[in-house]
Tab-separated table of C-alpha atoms (C1' of nucleotides) in Angstrom:
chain	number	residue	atom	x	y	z
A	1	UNK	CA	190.367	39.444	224.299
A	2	UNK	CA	190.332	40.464	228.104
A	3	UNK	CA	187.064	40.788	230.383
A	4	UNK	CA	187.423	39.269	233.200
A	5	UNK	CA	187.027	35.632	232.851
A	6	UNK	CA	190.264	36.470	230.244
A	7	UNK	CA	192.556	37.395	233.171
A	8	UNK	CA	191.631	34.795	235.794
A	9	UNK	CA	192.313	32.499	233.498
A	10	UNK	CA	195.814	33.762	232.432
A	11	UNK	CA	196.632	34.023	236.092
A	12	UNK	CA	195.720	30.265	236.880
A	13	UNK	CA	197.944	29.587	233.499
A	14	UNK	CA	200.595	31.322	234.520
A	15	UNK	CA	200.918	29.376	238.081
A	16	UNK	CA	200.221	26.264	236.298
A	17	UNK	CA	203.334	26.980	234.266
A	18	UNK	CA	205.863	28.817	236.563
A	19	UNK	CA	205.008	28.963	240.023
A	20	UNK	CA	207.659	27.578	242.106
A	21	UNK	CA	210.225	28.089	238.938
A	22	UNK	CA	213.129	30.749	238.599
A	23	UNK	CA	212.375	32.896	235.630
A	24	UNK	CA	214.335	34.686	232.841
A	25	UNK	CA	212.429	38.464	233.007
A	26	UNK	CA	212.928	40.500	229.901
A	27	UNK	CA	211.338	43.190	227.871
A	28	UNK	CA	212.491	42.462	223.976
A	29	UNK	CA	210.575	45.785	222.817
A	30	UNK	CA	212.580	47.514	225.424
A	31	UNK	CA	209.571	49.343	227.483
A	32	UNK	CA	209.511	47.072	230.940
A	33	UNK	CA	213.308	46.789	230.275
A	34	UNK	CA	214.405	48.434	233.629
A	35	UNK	CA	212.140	46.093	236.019
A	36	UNK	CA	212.848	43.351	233.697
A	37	UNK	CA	216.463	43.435	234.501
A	38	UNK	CA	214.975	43.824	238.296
A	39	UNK	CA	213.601	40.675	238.516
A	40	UNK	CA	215.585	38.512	236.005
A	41	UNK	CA	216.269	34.936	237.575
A	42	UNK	CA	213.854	35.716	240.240
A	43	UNK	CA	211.046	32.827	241.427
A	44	UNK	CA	207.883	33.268	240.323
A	45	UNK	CA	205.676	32.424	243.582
A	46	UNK	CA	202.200	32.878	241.951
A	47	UNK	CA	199.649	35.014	239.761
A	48	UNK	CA	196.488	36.188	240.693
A	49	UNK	CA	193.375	38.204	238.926
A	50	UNK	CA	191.410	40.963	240.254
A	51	UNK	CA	188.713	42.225	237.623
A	52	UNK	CA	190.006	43.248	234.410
A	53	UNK	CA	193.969	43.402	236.862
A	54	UNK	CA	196.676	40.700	236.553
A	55	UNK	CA	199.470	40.489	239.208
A	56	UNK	CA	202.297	38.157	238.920
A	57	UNK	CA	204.728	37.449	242.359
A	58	UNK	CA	208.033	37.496	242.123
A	59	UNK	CA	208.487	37.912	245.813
A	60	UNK	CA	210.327	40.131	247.732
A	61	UNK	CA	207.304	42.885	247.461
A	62	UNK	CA	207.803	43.038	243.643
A	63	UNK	CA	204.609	42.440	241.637
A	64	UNK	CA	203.997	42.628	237.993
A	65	UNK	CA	201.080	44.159	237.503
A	66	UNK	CA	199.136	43.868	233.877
A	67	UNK	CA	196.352	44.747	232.372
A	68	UNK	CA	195.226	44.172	229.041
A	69	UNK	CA	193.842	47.346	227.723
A	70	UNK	CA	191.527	47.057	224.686
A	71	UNK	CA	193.847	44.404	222.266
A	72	UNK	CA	196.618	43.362	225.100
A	73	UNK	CA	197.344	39.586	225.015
A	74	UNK	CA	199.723	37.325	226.658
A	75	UNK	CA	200.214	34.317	225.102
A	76	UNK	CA	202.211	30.916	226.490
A	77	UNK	CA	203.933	27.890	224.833
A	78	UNK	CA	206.490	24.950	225.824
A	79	UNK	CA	209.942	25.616	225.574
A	80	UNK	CA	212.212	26.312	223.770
A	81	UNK	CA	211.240	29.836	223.474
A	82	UNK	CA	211.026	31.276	219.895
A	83	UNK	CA	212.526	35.074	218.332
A	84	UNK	CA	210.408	37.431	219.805
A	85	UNK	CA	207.773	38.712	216.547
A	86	UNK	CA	206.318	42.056	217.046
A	87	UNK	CA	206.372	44.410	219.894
A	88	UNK	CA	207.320	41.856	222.652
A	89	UNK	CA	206.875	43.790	226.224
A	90	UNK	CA	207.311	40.903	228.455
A	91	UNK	CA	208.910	37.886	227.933
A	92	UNK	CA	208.853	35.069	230.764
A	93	UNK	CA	211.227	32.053	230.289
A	94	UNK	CA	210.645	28.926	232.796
A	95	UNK	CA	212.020	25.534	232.927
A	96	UNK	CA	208.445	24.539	231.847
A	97	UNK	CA	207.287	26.981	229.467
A	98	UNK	CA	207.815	30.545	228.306
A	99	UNK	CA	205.184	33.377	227.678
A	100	UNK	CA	204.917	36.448	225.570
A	101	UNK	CA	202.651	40.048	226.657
A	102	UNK	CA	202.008	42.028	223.544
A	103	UNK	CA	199.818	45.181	223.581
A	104	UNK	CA	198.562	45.776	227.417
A	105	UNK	CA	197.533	48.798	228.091
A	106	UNK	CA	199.842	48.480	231.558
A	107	UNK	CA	202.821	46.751	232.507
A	108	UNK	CA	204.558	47.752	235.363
A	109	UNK	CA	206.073	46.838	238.766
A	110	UNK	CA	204.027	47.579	241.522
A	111	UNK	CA	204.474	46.329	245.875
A	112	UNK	CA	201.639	45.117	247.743
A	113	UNK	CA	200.376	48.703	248.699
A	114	UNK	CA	200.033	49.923	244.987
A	115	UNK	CA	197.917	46.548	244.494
A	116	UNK	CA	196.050	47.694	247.714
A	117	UNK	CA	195.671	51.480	246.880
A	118	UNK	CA	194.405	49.630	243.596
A	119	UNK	CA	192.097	47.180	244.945
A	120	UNK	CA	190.070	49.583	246.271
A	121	UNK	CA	189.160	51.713	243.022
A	122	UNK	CA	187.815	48.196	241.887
A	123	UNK	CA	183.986	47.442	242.916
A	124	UNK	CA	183.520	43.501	243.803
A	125	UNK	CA	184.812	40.986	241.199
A	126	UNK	CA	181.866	38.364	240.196
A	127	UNK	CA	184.571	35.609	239.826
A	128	UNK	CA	186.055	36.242	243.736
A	129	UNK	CA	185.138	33.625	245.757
A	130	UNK	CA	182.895	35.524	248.291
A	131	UNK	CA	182.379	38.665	246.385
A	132	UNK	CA	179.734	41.186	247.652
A	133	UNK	CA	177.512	41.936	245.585
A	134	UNK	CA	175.654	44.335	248.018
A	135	UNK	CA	178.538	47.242	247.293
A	136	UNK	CA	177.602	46.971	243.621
A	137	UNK	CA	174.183	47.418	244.302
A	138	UNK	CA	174.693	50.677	246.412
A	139	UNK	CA	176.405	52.064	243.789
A	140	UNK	CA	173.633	50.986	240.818
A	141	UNK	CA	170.620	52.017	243.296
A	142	UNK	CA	172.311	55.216	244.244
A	143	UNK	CA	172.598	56.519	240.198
A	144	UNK	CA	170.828	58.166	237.663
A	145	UNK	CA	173.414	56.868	235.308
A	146	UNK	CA	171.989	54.105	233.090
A	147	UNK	CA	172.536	50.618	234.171
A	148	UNK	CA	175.017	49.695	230.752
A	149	UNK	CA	177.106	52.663	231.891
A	150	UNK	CA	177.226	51.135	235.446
A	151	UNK	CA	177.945	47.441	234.138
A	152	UNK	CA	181.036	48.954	232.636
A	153	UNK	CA	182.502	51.102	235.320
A	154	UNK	CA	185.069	48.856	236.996
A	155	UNK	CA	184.018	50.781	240.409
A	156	UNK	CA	180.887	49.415	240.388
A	157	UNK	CA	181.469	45.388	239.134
A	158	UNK	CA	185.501	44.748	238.754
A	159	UNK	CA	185.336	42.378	235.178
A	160	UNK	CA	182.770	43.162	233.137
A	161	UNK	CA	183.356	44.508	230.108
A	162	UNK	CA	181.411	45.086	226.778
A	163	UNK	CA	180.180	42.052	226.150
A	164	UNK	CA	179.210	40.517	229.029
A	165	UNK	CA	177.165	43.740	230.006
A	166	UNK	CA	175.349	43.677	226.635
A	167	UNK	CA	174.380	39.674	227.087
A	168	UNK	CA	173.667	40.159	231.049
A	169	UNK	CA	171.229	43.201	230.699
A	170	UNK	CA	169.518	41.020	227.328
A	171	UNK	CA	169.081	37.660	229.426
A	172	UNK	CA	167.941	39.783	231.585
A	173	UNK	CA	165.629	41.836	229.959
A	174	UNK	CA	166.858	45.027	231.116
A	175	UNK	CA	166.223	48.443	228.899
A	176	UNK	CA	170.094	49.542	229.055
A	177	UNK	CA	169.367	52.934	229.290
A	178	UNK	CA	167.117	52.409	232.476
A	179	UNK	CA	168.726	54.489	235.352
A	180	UNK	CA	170.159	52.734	237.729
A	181	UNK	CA	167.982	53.284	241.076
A	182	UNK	CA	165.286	52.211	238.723
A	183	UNK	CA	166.548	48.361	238.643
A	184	UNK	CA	164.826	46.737	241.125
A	185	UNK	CA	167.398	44.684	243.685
A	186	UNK	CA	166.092	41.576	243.092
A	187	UNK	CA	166.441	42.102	239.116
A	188	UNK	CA	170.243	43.120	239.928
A	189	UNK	CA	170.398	40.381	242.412
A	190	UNK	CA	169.637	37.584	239.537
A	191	UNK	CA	171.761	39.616	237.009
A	192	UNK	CA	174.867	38.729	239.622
A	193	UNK	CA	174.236	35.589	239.657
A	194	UNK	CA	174.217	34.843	236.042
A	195	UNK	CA	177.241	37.162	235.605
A	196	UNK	CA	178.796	34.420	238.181
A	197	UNK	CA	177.978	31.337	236.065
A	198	UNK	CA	178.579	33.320	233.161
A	199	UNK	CA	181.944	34.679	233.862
A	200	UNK	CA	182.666	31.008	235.351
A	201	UNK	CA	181.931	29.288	232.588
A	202	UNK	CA	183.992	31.940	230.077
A	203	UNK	CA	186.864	30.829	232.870
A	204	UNK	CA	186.466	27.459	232.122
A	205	UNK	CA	185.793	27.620	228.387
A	206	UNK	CA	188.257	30.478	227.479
A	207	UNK	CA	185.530	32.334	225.541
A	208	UNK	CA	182.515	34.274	225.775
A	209	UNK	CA	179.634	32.441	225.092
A	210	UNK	CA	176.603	33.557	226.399
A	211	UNK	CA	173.589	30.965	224.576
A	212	UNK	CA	175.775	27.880	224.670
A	213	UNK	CA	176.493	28.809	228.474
A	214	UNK	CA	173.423	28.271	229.412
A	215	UNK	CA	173.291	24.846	228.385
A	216	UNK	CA	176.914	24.277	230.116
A	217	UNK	CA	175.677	22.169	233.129
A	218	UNK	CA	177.303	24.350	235.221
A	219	UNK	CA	174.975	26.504	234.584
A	220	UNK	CA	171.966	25.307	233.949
A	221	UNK	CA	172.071	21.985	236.036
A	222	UNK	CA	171.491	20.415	232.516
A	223	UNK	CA	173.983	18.862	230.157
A	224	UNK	CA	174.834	20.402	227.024
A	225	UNK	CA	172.087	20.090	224.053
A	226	UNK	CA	172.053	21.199	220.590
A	227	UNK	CA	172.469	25.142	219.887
A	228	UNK	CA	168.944	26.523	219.094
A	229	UNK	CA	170.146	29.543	218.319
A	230	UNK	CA	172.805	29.574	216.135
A	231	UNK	CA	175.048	31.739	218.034
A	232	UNK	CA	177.667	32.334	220.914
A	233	UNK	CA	176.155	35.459	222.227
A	234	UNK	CA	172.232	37.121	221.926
A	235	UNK	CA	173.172	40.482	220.903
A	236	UNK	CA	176.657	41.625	220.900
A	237	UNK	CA	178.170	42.715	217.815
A	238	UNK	CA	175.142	41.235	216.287
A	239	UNK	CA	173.452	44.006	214.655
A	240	UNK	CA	170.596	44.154	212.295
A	241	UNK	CA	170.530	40.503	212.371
A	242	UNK	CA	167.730	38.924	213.931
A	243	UNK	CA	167.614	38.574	217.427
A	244	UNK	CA	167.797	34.777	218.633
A	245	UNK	CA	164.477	34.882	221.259
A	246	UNK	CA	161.967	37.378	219.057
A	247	UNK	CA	163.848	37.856	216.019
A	248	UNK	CA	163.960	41.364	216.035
A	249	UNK	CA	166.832	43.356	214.542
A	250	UNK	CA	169.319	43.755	217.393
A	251	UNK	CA	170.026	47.599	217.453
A	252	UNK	CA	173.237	49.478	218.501
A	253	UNK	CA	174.110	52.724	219.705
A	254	UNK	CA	177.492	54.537	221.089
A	255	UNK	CA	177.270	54.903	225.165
A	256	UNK	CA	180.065	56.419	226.539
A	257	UNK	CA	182.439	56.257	223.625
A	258	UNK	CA	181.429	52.109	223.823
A	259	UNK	CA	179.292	50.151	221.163
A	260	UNK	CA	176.115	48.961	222.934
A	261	UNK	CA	174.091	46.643	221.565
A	262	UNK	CA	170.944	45.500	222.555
A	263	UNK	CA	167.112	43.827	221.349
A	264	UNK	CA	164.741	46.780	221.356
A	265	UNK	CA	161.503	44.118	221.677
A	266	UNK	CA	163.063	42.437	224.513
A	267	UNK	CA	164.297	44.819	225.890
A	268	UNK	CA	162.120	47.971	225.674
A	269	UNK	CA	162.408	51.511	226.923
A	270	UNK	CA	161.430	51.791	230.503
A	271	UNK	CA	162.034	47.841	230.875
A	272	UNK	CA	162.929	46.603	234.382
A	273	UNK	CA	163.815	43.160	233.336
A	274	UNK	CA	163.114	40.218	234.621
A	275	UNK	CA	164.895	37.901	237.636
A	276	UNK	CA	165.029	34.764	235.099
A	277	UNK	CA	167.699	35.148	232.420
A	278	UNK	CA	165.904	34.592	229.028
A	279	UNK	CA	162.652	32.964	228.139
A	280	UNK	CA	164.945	30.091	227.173
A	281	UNK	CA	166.508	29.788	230.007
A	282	UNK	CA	163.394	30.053	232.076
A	283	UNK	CA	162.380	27.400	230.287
A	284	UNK	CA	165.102	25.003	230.708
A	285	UNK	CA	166.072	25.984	234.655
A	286	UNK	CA	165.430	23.957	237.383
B	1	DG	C1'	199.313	49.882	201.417
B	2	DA	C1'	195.798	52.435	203.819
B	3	DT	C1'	192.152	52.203	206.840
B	4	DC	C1'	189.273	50.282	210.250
B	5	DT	C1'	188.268	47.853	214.344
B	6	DA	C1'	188.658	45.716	219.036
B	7	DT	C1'	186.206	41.946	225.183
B	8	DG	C1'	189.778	49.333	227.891
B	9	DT	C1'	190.875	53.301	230.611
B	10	DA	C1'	192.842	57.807	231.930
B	11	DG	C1'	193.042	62.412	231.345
B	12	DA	C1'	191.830	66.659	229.016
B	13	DT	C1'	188.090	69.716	227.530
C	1	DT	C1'	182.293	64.045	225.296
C	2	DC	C1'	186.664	63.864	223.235
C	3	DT	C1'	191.336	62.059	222.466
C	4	DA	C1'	195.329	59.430	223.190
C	5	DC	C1'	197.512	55.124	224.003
C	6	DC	C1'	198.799	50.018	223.633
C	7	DT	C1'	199.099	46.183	218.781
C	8	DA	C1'	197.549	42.962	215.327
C	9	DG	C1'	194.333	41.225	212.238
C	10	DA	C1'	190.580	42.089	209.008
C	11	DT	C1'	188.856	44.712	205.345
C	12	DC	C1'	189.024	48.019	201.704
C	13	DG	C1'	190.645	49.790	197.264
DNA sequence: GATCTATGTAGAT
DNA sequence: TCTACCTAGATCG
């Protein structure tokens, strides 16, 4: 489930639902049992996403913090809360609705200076309203590393995970293995801009879905039209079938323990990409 | 029922 | 570069 757009929108959920309510805290699986019983009956004042990072107020200096990990979810429905099924870390119980976390990678209780001491591993967040793009782009300029490898270290851009990197460096027409202080900046500066509108639109749609975003009007400036393409995203997890611009077979190769996938015509070795995301969408922009 | 996979990361080697 | 870890659903036999 969970790049970024995943936990920005679980943190606007989870004030929709509970801010402003007392909350029953508990850990049914037993393993955030201890903080649970810490702040059981406590308010819930507000939630808030930092890249891939979810932190939850209960006041007082206590924050949950979360993050998803590979397969974490967190899932909400109305009351009356249901048996816990499965491995259960968190349960939250409001007057409104209740919620279940299953699988996160982290769950713990953190104060304002862990999320601070945090916050600053974390390179700028493409969904923070007036995020900096500039400190990615020291970072990307300053390597040899290639750019995928960059995309993906939460240093660098706070949010982006597999896919988005994959569909960003295609629309783009980045080679992923191109080192980093190869990119031009105005290449990178177009790439953060679509991850914006991207990342937005995954906010607002609860999915990733890279061709049909570009016809979200958000994004494009036009309203929605008919799917050309057949697909949600260009490349990811789409190998050996044909790739939706040139048809090519969409190829795939383990970076950094992580399946990349990417369209070796479009893309080609030594390519520097391009500032306007996909023919297609150089076609249809404004 | 066993095995594989997954939008992730930290820590060891 | 590898391994461990968090869990559930899909796929294999």
């Amino acid at each position: 489930m969970p790049e970024g757009h995943v936990t920005h929108r679980l943190a606007k959920e989870l004030a929709h639902r509970f801010a402003g309510d007392d909350v029953e805290v508990s850990s049914p699986q037993g393993r955030f049992a201890d903080a649970a019983k810490l702040l059981d009956g406590s308010p819930l004042l507000g939630a808030e996403a930092y890249g891939k990072h979810l932190f939850i107020d209960f006041g007082a200096d206590r924050l949950v913090h979360i993050h998803l990990g590979i397969y974490g979810r967190l899932t909400f429905d109305d009351p009356p809360p249901l048996p816990p099924v499965g491995q259960v870390r968190l349960r939250l119980v409001g007057p409104r609705a209740w919620a279940d976390l299953r699988g996160a990678a982290a769950c713990d209780l953190y104060d304002t200076a862990e999320r601070a001491t945090l916050l600053t591993r974390l390179g700028p967040d493409p969904l923070q309203r007036g995020a900096r793009s500039a400190r990615a782009w020291q970072r990307i300029h300053a390597s040899r590393a290639p750019v995928a490898g960059l995309l993906m270290d939460q240093g660098v851009v706070a949010g982006v995970g597999n896919i988005f990197r994959a569909e960003v460096l295609f629309r783009h027409e980045v080679d992923p293995f191109l080192p980093g202080r190869d990119l031009p900046e105005d290449v990178w500066q177009a790439m953060w801009a679509d991850l914006r509108a991207l990342m937005r639109a995954g906010v607002r749609m609860g999915r990733i879905d890279t061709v049909r975003a570009e016809h979200d009007p958000s994004v494009t400036g036009r309203p929605p039209r008919r799917d050309r393409h057949g697909g949600e995203v260009y490349v990811y997890r789409r190998v050996g079938q044909p790739c939706h611009v040139c048809g090519t077979p969409v190829a795939t190769r383990v970076l950094a323990g992580r399946n990349l996938f990417w369209c070796p015509t479009c893309q080609p070795p030594g390519s520097r990409g391009s500032r306007k995301p996909t023919r297609d969408v150089a076609r249809s922009a404004t």
